[in-house]
mmCIF file of C-alpha atoms in Angstrom:
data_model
loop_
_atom_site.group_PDB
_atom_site.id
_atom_site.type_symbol
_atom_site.label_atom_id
_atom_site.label_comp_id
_atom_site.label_asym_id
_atom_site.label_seq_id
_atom_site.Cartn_x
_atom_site.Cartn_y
_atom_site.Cartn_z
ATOM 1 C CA UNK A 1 147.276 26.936 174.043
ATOM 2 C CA UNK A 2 151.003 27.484 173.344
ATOM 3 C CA UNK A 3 151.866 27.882 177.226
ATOM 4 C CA UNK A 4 150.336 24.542 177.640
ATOM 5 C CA UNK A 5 151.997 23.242 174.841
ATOM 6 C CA UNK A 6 155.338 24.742 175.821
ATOM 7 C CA UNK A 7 154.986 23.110 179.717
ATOM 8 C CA UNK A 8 154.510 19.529 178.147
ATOM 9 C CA UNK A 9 158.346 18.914 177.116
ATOM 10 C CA UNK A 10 159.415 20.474 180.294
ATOM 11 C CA UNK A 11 157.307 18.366 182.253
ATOM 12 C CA UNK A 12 158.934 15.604 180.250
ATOM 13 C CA UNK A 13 162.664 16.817 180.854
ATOM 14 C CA UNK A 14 162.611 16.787 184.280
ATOM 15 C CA UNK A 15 160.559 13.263 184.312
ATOM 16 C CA UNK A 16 163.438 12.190 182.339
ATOM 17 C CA UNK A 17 166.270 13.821 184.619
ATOM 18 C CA UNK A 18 164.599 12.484 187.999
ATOM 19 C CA UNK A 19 164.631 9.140 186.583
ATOM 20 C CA UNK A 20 168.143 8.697 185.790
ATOM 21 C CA UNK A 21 169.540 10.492 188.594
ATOM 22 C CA UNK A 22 167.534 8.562 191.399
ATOM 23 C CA UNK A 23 168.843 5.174 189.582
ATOM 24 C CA UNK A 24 172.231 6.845 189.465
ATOM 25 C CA UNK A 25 171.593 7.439 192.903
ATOM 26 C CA UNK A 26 170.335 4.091 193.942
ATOM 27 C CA UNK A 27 173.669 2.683 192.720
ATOM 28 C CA UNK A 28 175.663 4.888 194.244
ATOM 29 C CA UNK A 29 174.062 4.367 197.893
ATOM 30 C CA UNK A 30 174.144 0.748 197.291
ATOM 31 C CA UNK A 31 177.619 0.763 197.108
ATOM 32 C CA UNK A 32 178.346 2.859 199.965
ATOM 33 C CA UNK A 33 176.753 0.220 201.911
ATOM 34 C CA UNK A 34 179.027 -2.005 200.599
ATOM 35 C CA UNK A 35 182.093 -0.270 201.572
ATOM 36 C CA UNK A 36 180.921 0.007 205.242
ATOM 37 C CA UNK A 37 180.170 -3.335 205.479
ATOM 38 C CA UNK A 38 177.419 -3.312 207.773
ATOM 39 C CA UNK A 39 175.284 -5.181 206.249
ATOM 40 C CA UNK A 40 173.376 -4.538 202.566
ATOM 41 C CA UNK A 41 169.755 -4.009 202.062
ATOM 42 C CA UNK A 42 167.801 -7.666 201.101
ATOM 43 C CA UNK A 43 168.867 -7.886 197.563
ATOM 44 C CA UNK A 44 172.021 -6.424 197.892
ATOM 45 C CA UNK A 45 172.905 -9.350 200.034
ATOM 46 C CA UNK A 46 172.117 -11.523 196.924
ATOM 47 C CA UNK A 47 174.315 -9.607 194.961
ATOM 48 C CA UNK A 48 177.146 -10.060 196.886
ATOM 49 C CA UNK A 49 176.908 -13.296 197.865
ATOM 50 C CA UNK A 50 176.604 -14.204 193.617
ATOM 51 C CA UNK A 51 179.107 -11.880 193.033
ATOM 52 C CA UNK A 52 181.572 -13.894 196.019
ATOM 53 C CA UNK A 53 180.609 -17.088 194.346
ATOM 54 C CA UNK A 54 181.461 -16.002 191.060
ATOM 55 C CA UNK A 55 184.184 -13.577 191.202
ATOM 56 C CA UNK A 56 181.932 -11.418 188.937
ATOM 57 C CA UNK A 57 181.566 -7.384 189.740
ATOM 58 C CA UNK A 58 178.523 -6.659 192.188
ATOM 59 C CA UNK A 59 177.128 -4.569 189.448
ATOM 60 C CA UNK A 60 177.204 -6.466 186.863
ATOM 61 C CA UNK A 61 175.829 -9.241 189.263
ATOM 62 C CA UNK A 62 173.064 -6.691 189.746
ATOM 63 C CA UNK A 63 172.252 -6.612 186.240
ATOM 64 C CA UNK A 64 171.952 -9.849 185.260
ATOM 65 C CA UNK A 65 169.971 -10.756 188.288
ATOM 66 C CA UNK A 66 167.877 -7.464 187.308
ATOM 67 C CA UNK A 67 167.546 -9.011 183.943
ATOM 68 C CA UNK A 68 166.611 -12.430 185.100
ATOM 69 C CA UNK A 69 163.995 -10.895 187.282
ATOM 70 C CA UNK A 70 162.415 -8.986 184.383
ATOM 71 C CA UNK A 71 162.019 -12.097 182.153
ATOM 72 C CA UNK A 72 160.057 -13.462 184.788
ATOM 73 C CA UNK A 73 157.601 -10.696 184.059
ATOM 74 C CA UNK A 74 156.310 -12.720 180.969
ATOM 75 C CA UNK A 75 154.373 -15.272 182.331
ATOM 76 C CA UNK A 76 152.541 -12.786 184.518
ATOM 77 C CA UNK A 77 151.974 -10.626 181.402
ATOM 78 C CA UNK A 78 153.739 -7.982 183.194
ATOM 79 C CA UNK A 79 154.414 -4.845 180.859
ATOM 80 C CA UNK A 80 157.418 -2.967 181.516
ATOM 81 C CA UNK A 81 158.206 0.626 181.093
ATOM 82 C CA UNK A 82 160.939 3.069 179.964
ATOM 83 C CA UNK A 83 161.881 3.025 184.193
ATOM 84 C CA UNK A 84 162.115 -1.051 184.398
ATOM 85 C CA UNK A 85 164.379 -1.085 181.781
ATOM 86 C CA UNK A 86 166.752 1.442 182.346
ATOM 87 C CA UNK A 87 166.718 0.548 186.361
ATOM 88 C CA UNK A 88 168.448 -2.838 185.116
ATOM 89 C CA UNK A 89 171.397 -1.497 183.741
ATOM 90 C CA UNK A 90 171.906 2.329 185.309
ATOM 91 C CA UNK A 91 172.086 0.512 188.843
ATOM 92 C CA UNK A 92 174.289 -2.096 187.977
ATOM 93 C CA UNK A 93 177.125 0.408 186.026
ATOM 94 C CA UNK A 94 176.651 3.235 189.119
ATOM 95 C CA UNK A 95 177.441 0.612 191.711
ATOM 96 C CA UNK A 96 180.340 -0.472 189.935
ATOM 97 C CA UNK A 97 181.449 2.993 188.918
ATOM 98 C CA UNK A 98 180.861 4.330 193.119
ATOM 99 C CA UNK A 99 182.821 1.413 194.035
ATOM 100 C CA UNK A 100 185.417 1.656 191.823
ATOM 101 C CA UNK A 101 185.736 5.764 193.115
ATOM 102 C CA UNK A 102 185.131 4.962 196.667
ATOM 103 C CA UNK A 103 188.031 3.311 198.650
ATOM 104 C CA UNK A 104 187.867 1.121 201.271
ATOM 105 C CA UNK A 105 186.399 2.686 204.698
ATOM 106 C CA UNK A 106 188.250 1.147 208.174
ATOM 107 C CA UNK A 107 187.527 2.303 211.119
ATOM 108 C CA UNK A 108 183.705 1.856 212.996
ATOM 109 C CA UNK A 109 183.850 5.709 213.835
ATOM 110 C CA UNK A 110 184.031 5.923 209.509
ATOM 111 C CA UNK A 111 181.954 2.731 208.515
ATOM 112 C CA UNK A 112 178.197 3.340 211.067
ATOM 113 C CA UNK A 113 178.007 7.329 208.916
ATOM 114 C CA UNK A 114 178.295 5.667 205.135
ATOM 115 C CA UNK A 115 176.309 2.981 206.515
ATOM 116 C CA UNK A 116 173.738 5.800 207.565
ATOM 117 C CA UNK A 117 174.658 7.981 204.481
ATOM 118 C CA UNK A 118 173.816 4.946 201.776
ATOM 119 C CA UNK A 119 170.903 4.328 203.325
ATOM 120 C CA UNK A 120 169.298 7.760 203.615
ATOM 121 C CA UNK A 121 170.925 8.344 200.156
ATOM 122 C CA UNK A 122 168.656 5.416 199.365
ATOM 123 C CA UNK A 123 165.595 6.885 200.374
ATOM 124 C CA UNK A 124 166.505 9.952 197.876
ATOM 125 C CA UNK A 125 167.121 7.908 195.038
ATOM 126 C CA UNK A 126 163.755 5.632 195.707
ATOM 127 C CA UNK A 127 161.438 8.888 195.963
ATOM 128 C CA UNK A 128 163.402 10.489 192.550
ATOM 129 C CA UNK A 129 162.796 7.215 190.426
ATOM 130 C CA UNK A 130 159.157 6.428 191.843
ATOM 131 C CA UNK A 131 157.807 9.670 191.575
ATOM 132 C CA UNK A 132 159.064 10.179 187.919
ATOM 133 C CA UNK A 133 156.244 7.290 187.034
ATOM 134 C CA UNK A 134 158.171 5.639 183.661
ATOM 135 C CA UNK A 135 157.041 2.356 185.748
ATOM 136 C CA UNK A 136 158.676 0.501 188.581
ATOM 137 C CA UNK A 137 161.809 -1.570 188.804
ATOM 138 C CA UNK A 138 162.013 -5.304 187.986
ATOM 139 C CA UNK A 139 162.087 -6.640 191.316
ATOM 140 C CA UNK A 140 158.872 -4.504 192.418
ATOM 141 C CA UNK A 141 157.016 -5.666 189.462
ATOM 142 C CA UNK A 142 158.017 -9.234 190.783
ATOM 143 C CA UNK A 143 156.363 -8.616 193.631
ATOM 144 C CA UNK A 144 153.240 -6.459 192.337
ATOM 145 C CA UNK A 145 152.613 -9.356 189.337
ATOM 146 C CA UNK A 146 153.124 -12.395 191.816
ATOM 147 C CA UNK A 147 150.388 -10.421 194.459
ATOM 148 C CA UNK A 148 148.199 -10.373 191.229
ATOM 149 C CA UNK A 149 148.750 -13.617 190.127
ATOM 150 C CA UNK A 150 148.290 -15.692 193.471
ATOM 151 C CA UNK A 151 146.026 -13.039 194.979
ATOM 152 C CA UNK A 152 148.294 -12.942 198.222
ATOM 153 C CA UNK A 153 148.851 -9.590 200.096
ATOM 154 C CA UNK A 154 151.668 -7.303 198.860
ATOM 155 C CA UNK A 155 152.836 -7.680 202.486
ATOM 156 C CA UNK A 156 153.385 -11.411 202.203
ATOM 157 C CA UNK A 157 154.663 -11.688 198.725
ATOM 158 C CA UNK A 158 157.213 -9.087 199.441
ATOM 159 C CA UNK A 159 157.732 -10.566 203.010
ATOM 160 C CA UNK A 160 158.484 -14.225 201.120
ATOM 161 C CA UNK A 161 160.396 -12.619 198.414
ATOM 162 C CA UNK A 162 162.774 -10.442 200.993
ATOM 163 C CA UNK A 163 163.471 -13.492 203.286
ATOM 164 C CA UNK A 164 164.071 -16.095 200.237
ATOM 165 C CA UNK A 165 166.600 -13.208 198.975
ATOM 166 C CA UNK A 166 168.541 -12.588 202.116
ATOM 167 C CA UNK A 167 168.860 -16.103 203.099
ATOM 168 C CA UNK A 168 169.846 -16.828 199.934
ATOM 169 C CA UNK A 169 172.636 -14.354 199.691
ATOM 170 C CA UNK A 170 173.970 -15.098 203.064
ATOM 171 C CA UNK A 171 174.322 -18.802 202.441
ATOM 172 C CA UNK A 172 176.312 -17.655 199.388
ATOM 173 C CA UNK A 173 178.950 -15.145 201.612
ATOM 174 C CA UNK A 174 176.923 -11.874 201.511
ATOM 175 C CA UNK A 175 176.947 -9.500 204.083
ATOM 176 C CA UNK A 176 174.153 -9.426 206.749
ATOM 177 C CA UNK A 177 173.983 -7.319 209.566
ATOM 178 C CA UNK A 178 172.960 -4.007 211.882
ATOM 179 C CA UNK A 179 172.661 -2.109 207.998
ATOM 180 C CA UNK A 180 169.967 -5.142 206.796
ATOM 181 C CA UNK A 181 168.215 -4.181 209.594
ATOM 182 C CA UNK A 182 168.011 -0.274 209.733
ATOM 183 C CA UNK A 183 167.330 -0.588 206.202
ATOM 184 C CA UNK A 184 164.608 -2.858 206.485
ATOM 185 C CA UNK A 185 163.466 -0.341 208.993
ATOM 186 C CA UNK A 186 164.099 3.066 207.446
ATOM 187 C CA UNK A 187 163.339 2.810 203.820
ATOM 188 C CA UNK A 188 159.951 2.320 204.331
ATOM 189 C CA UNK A 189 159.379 6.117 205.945
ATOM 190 C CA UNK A 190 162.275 7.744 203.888
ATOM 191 C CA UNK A 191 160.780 6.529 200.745
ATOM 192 C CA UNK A 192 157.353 8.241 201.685
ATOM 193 C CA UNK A 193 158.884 11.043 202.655
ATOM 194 C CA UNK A 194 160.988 11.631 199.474
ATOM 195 C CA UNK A 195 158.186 10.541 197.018
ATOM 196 C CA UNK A 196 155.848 13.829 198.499
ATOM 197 C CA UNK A 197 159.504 15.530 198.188
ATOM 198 C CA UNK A 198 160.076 14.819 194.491
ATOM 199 C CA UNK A 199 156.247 14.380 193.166
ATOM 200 C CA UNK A 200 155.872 16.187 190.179
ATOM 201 C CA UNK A 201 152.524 18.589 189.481
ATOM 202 C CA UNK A 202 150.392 16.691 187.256
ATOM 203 C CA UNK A 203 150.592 17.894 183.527
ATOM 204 C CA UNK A 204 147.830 20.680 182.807
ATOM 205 C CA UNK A 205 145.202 19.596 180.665
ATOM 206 C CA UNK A 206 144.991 20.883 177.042
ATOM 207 C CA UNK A 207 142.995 24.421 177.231
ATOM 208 C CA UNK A 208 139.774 23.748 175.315
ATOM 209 C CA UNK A 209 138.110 25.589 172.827
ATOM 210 C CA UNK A 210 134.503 25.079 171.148
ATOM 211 C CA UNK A 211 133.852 22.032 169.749
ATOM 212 C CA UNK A 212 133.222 21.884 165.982
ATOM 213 C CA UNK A 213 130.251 19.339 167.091
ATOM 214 C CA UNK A 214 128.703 22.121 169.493
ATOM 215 C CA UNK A 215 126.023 23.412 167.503
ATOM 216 C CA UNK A 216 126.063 27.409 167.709
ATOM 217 C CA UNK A 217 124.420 29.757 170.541
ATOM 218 C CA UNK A 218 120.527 30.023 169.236
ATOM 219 C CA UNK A 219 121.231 26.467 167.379
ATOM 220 C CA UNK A 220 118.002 24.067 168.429
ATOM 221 C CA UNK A 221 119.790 20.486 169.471
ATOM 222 C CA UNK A 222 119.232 17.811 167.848
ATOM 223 C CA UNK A 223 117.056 15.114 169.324
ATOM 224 C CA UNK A 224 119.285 11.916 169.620
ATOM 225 C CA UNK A 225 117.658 9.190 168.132
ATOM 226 C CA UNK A 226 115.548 6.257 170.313
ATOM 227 C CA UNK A 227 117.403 3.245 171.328
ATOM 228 C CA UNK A 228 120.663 2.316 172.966
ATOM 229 C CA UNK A 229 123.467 4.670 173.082
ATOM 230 C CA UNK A 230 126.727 2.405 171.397
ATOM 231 C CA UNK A 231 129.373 2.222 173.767
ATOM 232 C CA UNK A 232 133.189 2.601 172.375
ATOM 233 C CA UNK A 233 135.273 -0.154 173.435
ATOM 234 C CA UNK A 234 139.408 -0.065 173.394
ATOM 235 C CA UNK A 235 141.603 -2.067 171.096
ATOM 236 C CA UNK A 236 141.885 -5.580 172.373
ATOM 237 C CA UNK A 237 145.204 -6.003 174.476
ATOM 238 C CA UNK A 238 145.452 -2.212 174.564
ATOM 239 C CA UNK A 239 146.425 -1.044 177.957
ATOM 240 C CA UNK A 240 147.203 2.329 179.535
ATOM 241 C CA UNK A 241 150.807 2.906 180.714
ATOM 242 C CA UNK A 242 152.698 4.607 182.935
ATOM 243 C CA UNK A 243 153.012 8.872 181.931
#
């Protein structure tokens, strides 16, 4: 009983560390993408291009499009979790913070490994924040709520969402190019591969003793008595999150 016992906050600690240090992560490779100007991934391209218009820092761009996003979770009675919040505002500040670190990169020979670097980084950071399961980031719940609510393939509601975003942010002076591309192509595979990576063990079950309800060896049973068995029903609006 106690080893169980002891595993649970452990199991939480390292939820808890994977969660902030793929966001942290995520940030960070977004802004290397920015400094090798290549070309961002889909809603990176967004960011900038608010971010040009408004003279406002890409992260904090980030964030308040991240918050945005999440308020458009309410009409789809959307619940968010610890990991929806906290991917609003740990993105935002670590892309701003990387950026701030990271110089300017000149050169092609310099610029095509960052570009590569960010976006493999990306991969990382995507299979550390999914697999902690504290529930997913604003923009996928977007996509999973709008699939829910119009009954239209994940495929095509993230397909719509993706093109809406890019044009969008390269009519407003983002930057689109061979990285928006071998993103769109890589992330898919690299996130896979990181989430088997980082999946955590599922926690162990609470070790089980006799019941006080199990009537003793020797004990006749009691007969249940004739009719239908009631059936317990959950709270009204109760729902199970994300562990």
């Amino acid at each position: 009983m106690s080893r169980t016992t002891d595993r649970r906050p452990t199991h939480l600690t390292r939820r808890l560390v994977q969660l902030y240090a793929g966001l942290t992560l995520y940030g960070a490779s977004s802004a290397l993408l920015v400094r090798a100007g290549l070309g961002l991934e889909p809603w990176g391209v967004l960011h900038q291009g608010l971010a040009e218009l408004t003279g406002i820092s890409i992260g904090v761009v980030s964030i308040i499009v991240g918050a945005i996003v999440l308020l458009l979770w309410i009409p789809m009675r959307q619940r968010p979790g610890l990991g929806t919040v906290s991917n609003v505002f740990v993105v935002g500040l670590a892309m701003d913070g990387t950026l701030a670190f990271v110089g300017e990169v000149d050169g092609l020979g310099a610029r095509i490994p960052v570009m590569v670097l960010g976006i493999v980084l990306n991969g990382v950071a995507t299979g550390l924040y999914i697999a902690a399961r504290f529930g997913p980031g604003p923009r996928d719940g977007l996509m999973t709520g709008l699939n829910r609510v119009t009954g239209r393939s994940i495929r095509l509601v993230r397909t719509a969402i993706e093109v809406a975003v890019v044009v969008t942010g390269f009519l407003l002076g983002g930057s689109l190019g061979a990285g928006t591309v071998l993103y769109a192509l890589a992330i898919g595979p690299l996130a896979q591969l990181f989430l088997r990576v980082f999946q955590l063990p599922a926690p162990a079950p609470a070790a089980s003793g006799p019941s006080p309800l199990t009537p003793p060896t020797g004990a006749a049973t009691p007969t249940p008595p004739a009719g239908p068995a009631p059936v317990a029903t959950p709270p009204s609006g109760q729902a199970i999150l994300p562990q």
